[in-house]
Every structure is written in structure tokens, then in C-alpha cells.
Amino acid sequence: MKTVIYYYSTTGNSLYVARELQKAIPEAEIQSISEVLREDRLVVNAECVGFVFPMHYFGLPIQVEEFLQKVTILESPYTFAIATCGVPYWGRPFMDAEKILKEKNCSLHASWYVRLVSNYIPLRDIAADWRINIRAWLAKGKLQRIAKAINNREAHSTWQLFKNFCGRYHDKWLAGQQEIDNKFLCDKEKCTACGLCERICPRDNIKRPEGSPVWEHRCVECLGCLHICPAKAIEYGEITKGRKRYRHKAIAPADLLRKG
Ligand SMILES: Cc1cc2nc3c(=O)[nH]c(=O)nc-3n(C[C@H](O)[C@H](O)[C@H](O)COP(=O)(O)O)c2cc1C
Ligand code: SF4
Ligand code: SF4
């Protein structure tokens, strides 16, 4: 009956979803994709396997794509994928996941979007609290229905609108990855050298030779460093100045840091 839920999360939305499902699914364990990606060999043998991740530029986060490429899935489990997001239905995350799984002779049996809060503050500020609370309430109800469907091994597909347009946008984003972290700035006056930015980075892309962060151009634009900084010392160019930072209220900063 074992279920393994792999999650990827930098501001806690996807970790919250994984934890809620773990409570509602018998014998479920959750594992961090950033952590397991460090292992040389990645093999999963379970009756049910789930993937929970944020939508990044209408598609899969880079690390989730790498994880799906790397993992070996034994037997033929029931598989499901959940994308947390600010704006559901636009994009192709499940199409891309299914394509990778098919190359491994695996199917994707069910997929859902769970709308929470967009943490992409270079585009716009974090939603108002009342909006966050309404979405959290709606998500809680949806997660109960999703857990029931998973426990019954139901098939479920969801809309993925404007796949070609969104796909082109996603591919353009992927092509520009190397330069992304040139936009990060650290205000040394504000930085307290706490090290959280370094410890959250899933790519080991931050070093702190003199206390404050220096980015090493292996960024996947998860925005973990930007949101976790307690001093708000990190900005993404000028555009994030004055904008709020975000973390799901049920998730502590320590839950998002790299182990070890
Ligand atoms: C680089 C990046 C791109 C994003 N692109 C989208 C998007 O295309 N559509 C969307 O609804 N949300 C987008 N978001 C917002 C996240 O998907 C959303 O906040 C998610 O729930 C965060 O999950 P987490 O807290 O588990 O990291 C993006 C966030 C980042 C960092
Ligand atoms: S998280 Fe912020 S305060 Fe802490 S080291 Fe990084 S930039 Fe400095
Ligand atoms: S440098 Fe920041 S945005 Fe880039 S991968 Fe690391 S934590 Fe994420």
C-alpha cells in the first residue's frame, strides 16, 4: 500500500500540499526532490507515486524535470502530479511530466492544479491576506477531494490551456537560465550574515566569502533566497523593492532549508 510523494518547494506551498496529502493517504511518506537529487542513484518502488511542485513559467521547475529524468520507477505504480500555482490551467506542466514518464514506460494517471499564492514577485506583489486566506480555504477542500481520488486510484486529467504559447515562453526562460542570477543584489548594510540564503539554495549556487551572498550562475530561479532573507537584504533588480516576501503560514523556514 506504500505511497511516496516527492515534493519540490521554496516558499512552502508545495510542501504544505504534500503534508496534507500525507495525512490523508495511508502509509504515505514524503521526500524532498532537492535532497534525493543529491543521491547518485534514484530508484522508487511503491504502489503509488506522487509529484508535487510549483509551476515555473507555465511548466515544470528545472529541478523537477531533472528529477523525473533521473528517477527509475520500478513496477507500474499509480502516479499523480500536482502543480501549485497562482494562476491555474495556463501551461503544460503535466504534458511535460507525462512525456518524460512515458519514456520510462510509466503513465501519469492523475493531475491537478492547486491554486495558492504566486511567489513570483518580479512580476507582481504578493496577494493581499484576504485573498491568500480564501485560496487557502478553497485549496483545503480541493485537497480532500484529491486525496480521496488518489486513495481510490482514480484517473484525472485537467485543463492545460495555450500549451504552444506557454511552451515557447517556458523554453525561452530555460534558454536564459545562466544569466538569471545577475539580477540578484544584496544590500550589505541590511545583511546580517545569517546564511539562510545559502542554506535554502537547491543548486548550491550561493557562497558567502565575506558573509553576504555571491551568486555563482547555476541558478534555477526558484526565488528561495529572495523570499527567505529575514532582513529583506536581497532584491531582484529594482522591481522587487518594496514588495512583500512570502512563505506559506503552515511552513517554518527550517522546513525549507537543505539538510546537512
Ligand atoms: C520562476 C517562477 C516562475 C513561476 N511561474 C508561474 C507560472 O507560470 N504560473 C503560476 O501560476 N505561478 C507561477 N509561479 C508561482 C509559483 O508557481 C507558486 O507561487 C507556487 O505555489 C510556489 O510553490 P512553492 O511555495 O512550493 O515553491 C512562478 C514562480 C517562480 C519562482
Ligand atoms: S539570508 Fe539575508 S541576511 Fe542572511 S546571509 Fe543571506 S542576504 Fe544576508
Ligand atoms: S540562487 Fe536563489 S533563486 Fe537561484 S537557485 Fe539558489 S535559492 Fe534559488
Short mmCIF file of C-alpha atoms and ligand atoms in Angstrom, two decimals:
data_model
loop_
_atom_site.label_atom_id
_atom_site.label_comp_id
_atom_site.label_asym_id
_atom_site.label_seq_id
_atom_site.Cartn_x
_atom_site.Cartn_y
_atom_site.Cartn_z
CA MET A 1 0.00 0.00 0.00
CA LYS A 2 3.04 2.28 0.22
CA THR A 3 2.82 5.77 -1.30
CA VAL A 4 5.81 8.03 -1.87
CA ILE A 5 5.18 11.72 -2.51
CA TYR A 6 8.11 13.68 -3.91
CA TYR A 7 7.87 17.43 -3.44
CA TYR A 8 9.82 20.49 -4.54
CA SER A 9 9.15 23.72 -2.67
CA THR A 10 10.91 27.00 -1.97
CA THR A 11 8.21 29.05 -0.24
CA GLY A 12 6.22 26.19 1.27
CA ASN A 13 3.08 25.90 -0.87
CA SER A 14 4.04 22.55 -2.39
CA LEU A 15 5.40 21.23 0.92
CA TYR A 16 2.09 22.15 2.56
CA VAL A 17 0.20 20.23 -0.14
CA ALA A 18 2.50 17.20 0.23
CA ARG A 19 1.99 17.20 4.01
CA GLU A 20 -1.79 17.49 3.74
CA LEU A 21 -1.87 14.53 1.35
CA GLN A 22 0.43 12.54 3.61
CA LYS A 23 -2.10 12.96 6.44
CA ALA A 24 -4.97 11.73 4.25
CA ILE A 25 -3.25 8.83 2.46
CA PRO A 26 -2.43 5.65 4.42
CA GLU A 27 1.26 4.69 4.64
CA ALA A 28 2.41 7.76 2.74
CA GLU A 29 5.90 9.17 3.07
CA ILE A 30 7.14 12.45 1.65
CA GLN A 31 10.58 13.14 0.24
CA SER A 32 12.25 16.34 -0.90
CA ILE A 33 13.26 16.34 -4.56
CA SER A 34 16.18 18.69 -3.83
CA GLU A 35 17.51 16.21 -1.27
CA VAL A 36 17.06 13.00 -3.26
CA LEU A 37 18.60 14.62 -6.35
CA ARG A 38 21.91 14.58 -4.46
CA GLU A 39 21.93 10.79 -4.45
CA ASP A 40 23.85 9.02 -7.22
CA ARG A 41 21.08 6.55 -7.95
CA LEU A 42 17.40 7.20 -7.57
CA VAL A 43 15.03 4.22 -7.51
CA VAL A 44 11.43 4.18 -6.29
CA ASN A 45 9.43 1.06 -5.59
CA ALA A 46 5.94 1.92 -4.35
CA GLU A 47 2.37 1.19 -5.22
CA CYS A 48 1.57 4.87 -5.61
CA VAL A 49 4.00 7.66 -6.53
CA GLY A 50 3.18 11.38 -6.46
CA PHE A 51 4.97 14.54 -7.55
CA VAL A 52 4.08 17.93 -6.04
CA PHE A 53 5.79 21.04 -7.35
CA PRO A 54 5.27 24.73 -8.17
CA MET A 55 4.53 25.79 -11.72
CA HIS A 56 7.56 27.66 -13.11
CA TYR A 57 6.99 29.69 -16.26
CA PHE A 58 3.94 27.62 -17.25
CA GLY A 59 5.88 24.36 -16.92
CA LEU A 60 8.00 22.17 -14.69
CA PRO A 61 10.68 23.66 -12.43
CA ILE A 62 14.12 22.75 -13.76
CA GLN A 63 14.95 20.54 -10.78
CA VAL A 64 11.69 18.62 -11.11
CA GLU A 65 12.43 17.94 -14.76
CA GLU A 66 15.93 16.73 -13.77
CA PHE A 67 14.42 14.53 -11.07
CA LEU A 68 11.90 12.95 -13.45
CA GLN A 69 14.67 12.30 -15.96
CA LYS A 70 16.85 10.66 -13.31
CA VAL A 71 14.41 8.55 -11.29
CA THR A 72 13.92 4.86 -12.01
CA ILE A 73 10.40 3.72 -11.22
CA LEU A 74 10.01 0.00 -10.52
CA GLU A 75 6.80 -1.97 -11.15
CA SER A 76 3.83 0.00 -12.52
CA PRO A 77 2.56 2.28 -9.78
CA TYR A 78 -0.39 4.62 -9.84
CA THR A 79 1.18 8.05 -10.41
CA PHE A 80 -0.16 11.55 -9.83
CA ALA A 81 1.18 15.09 -10.20
CA ILE A 82 0.06 18.32 -8.55
CA ALA A 83 1.21 21.79 -9.59
CA THR A 84 0.75 24.56 -7.05
CA CYS A 85 0.42 27.97 -8.65
CA GLY A 86 -1.04 31.46 -8.62
CA VAL A 87 -2.91 31.13 -11.92
CA PRO A 88 -4.08 27.61 -12.75
CA TYR A 89 -4.74 25.97 -16.14
CA TRP A 90 -2.37 28.07 -18.29
CA GLY A 91 0.64 25.96 -19.25
CA ARG A 92 1.85 22.45 -19.84
CA PRO A 93 3.49 21.05 -16.66
CA PHE A 94 1.62 17.75 -16.77
CA MET A 95 2.15 17.27 -20.50
CA ASP A 96 5.91 17.65 -19.95
CA ALA A 97 5.90 15.32 -16.93
CA GLU A 98 3.89 12.71 -18.81
CA LYS A 99 6.30 12.85 -21.75
CA ILE A 100 9.28 12.06 -19.50
CA LEU A 101 7.40 9.31 -17.66
CA LYS A 102 6.33 7.70 -20.94
CA GLU A 103 9.98 7.33 -21.96
CA LYS A 104 10.28 5.18 -18.82
CA ASN A 105 7.19 3.14 -19.74
CA CYS A 106 5.23 4.86 -16.99
CA SER A 107 1.91 6.68 -17.22
CA LEU A 108 0.67 9.75 -15.43
CA HIS A 109 -2.73 8.67 -14.14
CA ALA A 110 -3.91 11.87 -12.48
CA SER A 111 -3.04 15.55 -12.37
CA TRP A 112 -4.42 18.60 -10.61
CA TYR A 113 -3.59 22.27 -10.10
CA VAL A 114 -3.86 23.64 -6.58
CA ARG A 115 -4.18 27.40 -6.58
CA LEU A 116 -2.45 29.10 -3.67
CA VAL A 117 -0.32 32.23 -3.95
CA SER A 118 2.13 33.29 -6.64
CA ASN A 119 5.57 33.90 -5.13
CA TYR A 120 6.84 35.37 -8.43
CA ILE A 121 7.37 38.90 -7.10
CA PRO A 122 9.40 40.14 -10.10
CA LEU A 123 6.01 40.14 -11.88
CA ARG A 124 3.71 41.40 -9.13
CA ASP A 125 3.48 41.82 -5.37
CA ILE A 126 2.20 39.03 -3.11
CA ALA A 127 -1.62 38.90 -2.95
CA ALA A 128 -3.47 40.56 -0.09
CA ASP A 129 -4.06 38.49 3.06
CA TRP A 130 -7.82 38.15 2.46
CA ARG A 131 -7.13 36.67 -0.98
CA ILE A 132 -4.49 34.31 0.46
CA ASN A 133 -6.98 33.14 3.11
CA ILE A 134 -9.76 32.47 0.60
CA ARG A 135 -7.43 30.48 -1.63
CA ALA A 136 -6.15 28.50 1.38
CA TRP A 137 -9.74 27.62 2.31
CA LEU A 138 -10.59 26.56 -1.25
CA ALA A 139 -7.35 24.57 -1.51
CA LYS A 140 -8.11 22.68 1.71
CA GLY A 141 -11.43 21.46 0.25
CA LYS A 142 -9.81 20.56 -3.06
CA LEU A 143 -7.04 18.62 -1.31
CA GLN A 144 -9.62 16.47 0.48
CA ARG A 145 -11.18 15.60 -2.88
CA ILE A 146 -7.75 14.94 -4.40
CA ALA A 147 -6.76 12.63 -1.52
CA LYS A 148 -10.00 10.68 -1.93
CA ALA A 149 -9.36 10.28 -5.66
CA ILE A 150 -5.78 9.13 -5.00
CA ASN A 151 -6.92 6.62 -2.39
CA ASN A 152 -9.43 5.25 -4.93
CA ARG A 153 -6.73 5.24 -7.66
CA GLU A 154 -8.93 7.37 -9.91
CA ALA A 155 -7.78 8.76 -13.26
CA HIS A 156 -7.99 12.56 -13.54
CA SER A 157 -6.85 14.99 -16.18
CA THR A 158 -7.02 18.78 -16.05
CA TRP A 159 -7.02 21.67 -18.48
CA GLN A 160 -3.66 22.82 -19.84
CA LEU A 161 -4.53 25.87 -21.88
CA PHE A 162 -2.44 27.67 -24.54
CA LYS A 163 0.16 24.90 -24.48
CA ASN A 164 2.07 26.14 -27.52
CA PHE A 165 2.24 29.77 -26.44
CA CYS A 166 3.14 28.80 -22.86
CA GLY A 167 5.63 26.20 -24.11
CA ARG A 168 7.51 28.80 -26.16
CA TYR A 169 7.63 31.09 -23.12
CA HIS A 170 8.94 28.24 -20.94
CA ASP A 171 11.62 27.29 -23.49
CA LYS A 172 12.78 30.92 -23.75
CA TRP A 173 13.09 31.02 -19.97
CA LEU A 174 15.14 27.82 -19.95
CA ALA A 175 17.49 29.23 -22.59
CA GLY A 176 18.24 32.33 -20.47
CA GLN A 177 18.94 30.48 -17.22
CA GLN A 178 22.66 31.11 -16.90
CA GLU A 179 22.26 34.88 -16.67
CA ILE A 180 19.26 34.89 -14.35
CA ASP A 181 21.16 35.43 -11.11
CA ASN A 182 22.95 38.51 -12.44
CA LYS A 183 19.76 40.29 -11.40
CA PHE A 184 20.16 39.47 -7.70
CA LEU A 185 21.57 42.23 -5.49
CA CYS A 186 22.43 42.13 -1.81
CA ASP A 187 22.32 45.23 0.38
CA LYS A 188 25.35 44.63 2.61
CA GLU A 189 24.08 47.21 5.12
CA LYS A 190 20.98 45.10 5.74
CA CYS A 191 22.60 41.62 5.54
CA THR A 192 23.21 40.02 8.96
CA ALA A 193 25.26 37.13 7.50
CA CYS A 194 22.71 34.61 8.87
CA GLY A 195 23.40 32.19 5.99
CA LEU A 196 19.76 31.23 5.27
CA CYS A 197 20.04 32.22 1.60
CA GLU A 198 22.97 29.83 1.18
CA ARG A 199 21.20 27.02 3.04
CA ILE A 200 17.95 27.20 1.07
CA CYS A 201 19.55 27.21 -2.37
CA PRO A 202 18.76 23.88 -4.06
CA ARG A 203 21.62 24.41 -6.51
CA ASP A 204 24.43 25.27 -4.10
CA ASN A 205 24.63 28.47 -6.10
CA ILE A 206 25.31 30.86 -3.22
CA LYS A 207 28.66 31.34 -1.49
CA ARG A 208 29.37 33.88 1.25
CA PRO A 209 33.12 34.57 1.27
CA GLU A 210 32.60 37.75 3.30
CA GLY A 211 29.26 36.97 4.98
CA SER A 212 26.87 38.30 2.34
CA PRO A 213 25.80 36.20 -0.68
CA VAL A 214 27.59 35.91 -4.01
CA TRP A 215 25.74 34.08 -6.79
CA GLU A 216 27.66 31.57 -8.94
CA HIS A 217 25.50 31.33 -12.09
CA ARG A 218 23.93 27.91 -11.55
CA CYS A 219 20.59 29.46 -10.61
CA VAL A 220 17.22 27.85 -11.39
CA GLU A 221 15.28 30.98 -10.35
CA CYS A 222 13.38 29.27 -7.55
CA LEU A 223 13.47 32.60 -5.63
CA GLY A 224 14.14 30.78 -2.36
CA CYS A 225 16.99 33.13 -1.40
CA LEU A 226 14.91 36.22 -2.13
CA HIS A 227 11.94 35.14 -0.02
CA ILE A 228 13.75 33.58 2.95
CA CYS A 229 16.06 36.50 3.77
CA PRO A 230 14.78 37.79 7.13
CA ALA A 231 16.48 41.15 6.59
CA LYS A 232 14.97 41.69 3.10
CA ALA A 233 18.55 42.34 2.01
CA ILE A 234 18.13 40.54 -1.34
CA GLU A 235 16.41 42.15 -4.31
CA TYR A 236 15.79 41.00 -7.87
CA GLY A 237 16.93 44.20 -9.58
CA GLU A 238 14.85 47.26 -8.72
CA ILE A 239 11.50 45.62 -9.39
CA THR A 240 11.11 43.75 -6.07
CA LYS A 241 11.93 46.77 -3.90
CA GLY A 242 9.01 47.49 -1.56
CA ARG A 243 7.27 44.20 -2.42
CA LYS A 244 6.34 41.65 0.22
CA ARG A 245 8.12 38.35 0.80
CA TYR A 246 6.18 35.12 1.14
CA ARG A 247 6.16 31.80 2.95
CA HIS A 248 3.15 29.50 3.46
CA LYS A 249 1.97 30.15 7.03
CA ALA A 250 1.99 26.41 7.98
CA ILE A 251 5.63 26.02 6.97
CA ALA A 252 8.66 27.09 9.03
CA PRO A 253 11.85 28.42 7.37
CA ALA A 254 13.79 25.40 8.74
CA ASP A 255 11.47 23.04 6.78
CA LEU A 256 12.72 24.57 3.52
CA LEU A 257 16.46 24.51 4.20
CA ARG A 258 18.85 21.91 2.79
CA LYS A 259 19.72 19.16 5.22
CA GLY A 260 23.41 18.86 6.05
C1 LIG B 1 10.42 31.23 -11.66
C2 LIG B 1 8.98 31.15 -11.26
C3 LIG B 1 8.02 31.07 -12.25
C4 LIG B 1 6.67 30.98 -11.93
N1 LIG B 1 5.76 30.83 -12.92
C5 LIG B 1 4.46 30.68 -12.62
C6 LIG B 1 3.50 30.45 -13.65
O1 LIG B 1 3.83 30.35 -14.83
N2 LIG B 1 2.20 30.35 -13.30
C7 LIG B 1 1.79 30.44 -11.98
O2 LIG B 1 0.59 30.34 -11.72
N3 LIG B 1 2.68 30.63 -10.97
C8 LIG B 1 3.99 30.74 -11.28
N4 LIG B 1 4.91 30.92 -10.27
C9 LIG B 1 4.43 30.93 -8.86
C10 LIG B 1 4.57 29.56 -8.18
O3 LIG B 1 4.21 28.51 -9.05
C11 LIG B 1 3.65 29.45 -6.94
O4 LIG B 1 3.82 30.52 -6.08
C12 LIG B 1 3.90 28.14 -6.20
O5 LIG B 1 2.77 27.77 -5.46
C13 LIG B 1 5.11 28.21 -5.28
O6 LIG B 1 5.29 26.95 -4.68
P1 LIG B 1 6.35 26.70 -3.51
O7 LIG B 1 5.97 27.64 -2.39
O8 LIG B 1 6.13 25.28 -3.13
O9 LIG B 1 7.70 26.96 -4.06
C14 LIG B 1 6.27 31.01 -10.56
C15 LIG B 1 7.23 31.10 -9.56
C16 LIG B 1 8.58 31.18 -9.90
C17 LIG B 1 9.61 31.27 -8.80
S1 SF4 B 2 19.59 35.47 4.17
FE1 SF4 B 2 19.79 37.69 4.00
S2 SF4 B 2 20.68 38.33 5.94
FE2 SF4 B 2 21.03 36.13 5.76
S3 SF4 B 2 23.07 35.95 4.77
FE3 SF4 B 2 21.56 35.89 3.15
S4 SF4 B 2 21.38 38.02 2.47
FE4 SF4 B 2 22.39 38.06 4.46
S1 SF4 B 3 20.37 31.39 -6.18
FE1 SF4 B 3 18.40 31.81 -5.18
S2 SF4 B 3 16.91 31.74 -6.86
FE2 SF4 B 3 18.80 30.79 -7.63
S3 SF4 B 3 18.54 28.61 -7.25
FE3 SF4 B 3 19.60 29.44 -5.46
S4 SF4 B 3 17.98 29.96 -3.99
FE4 SF4 B 3 17.03 29.66 -6.00
#
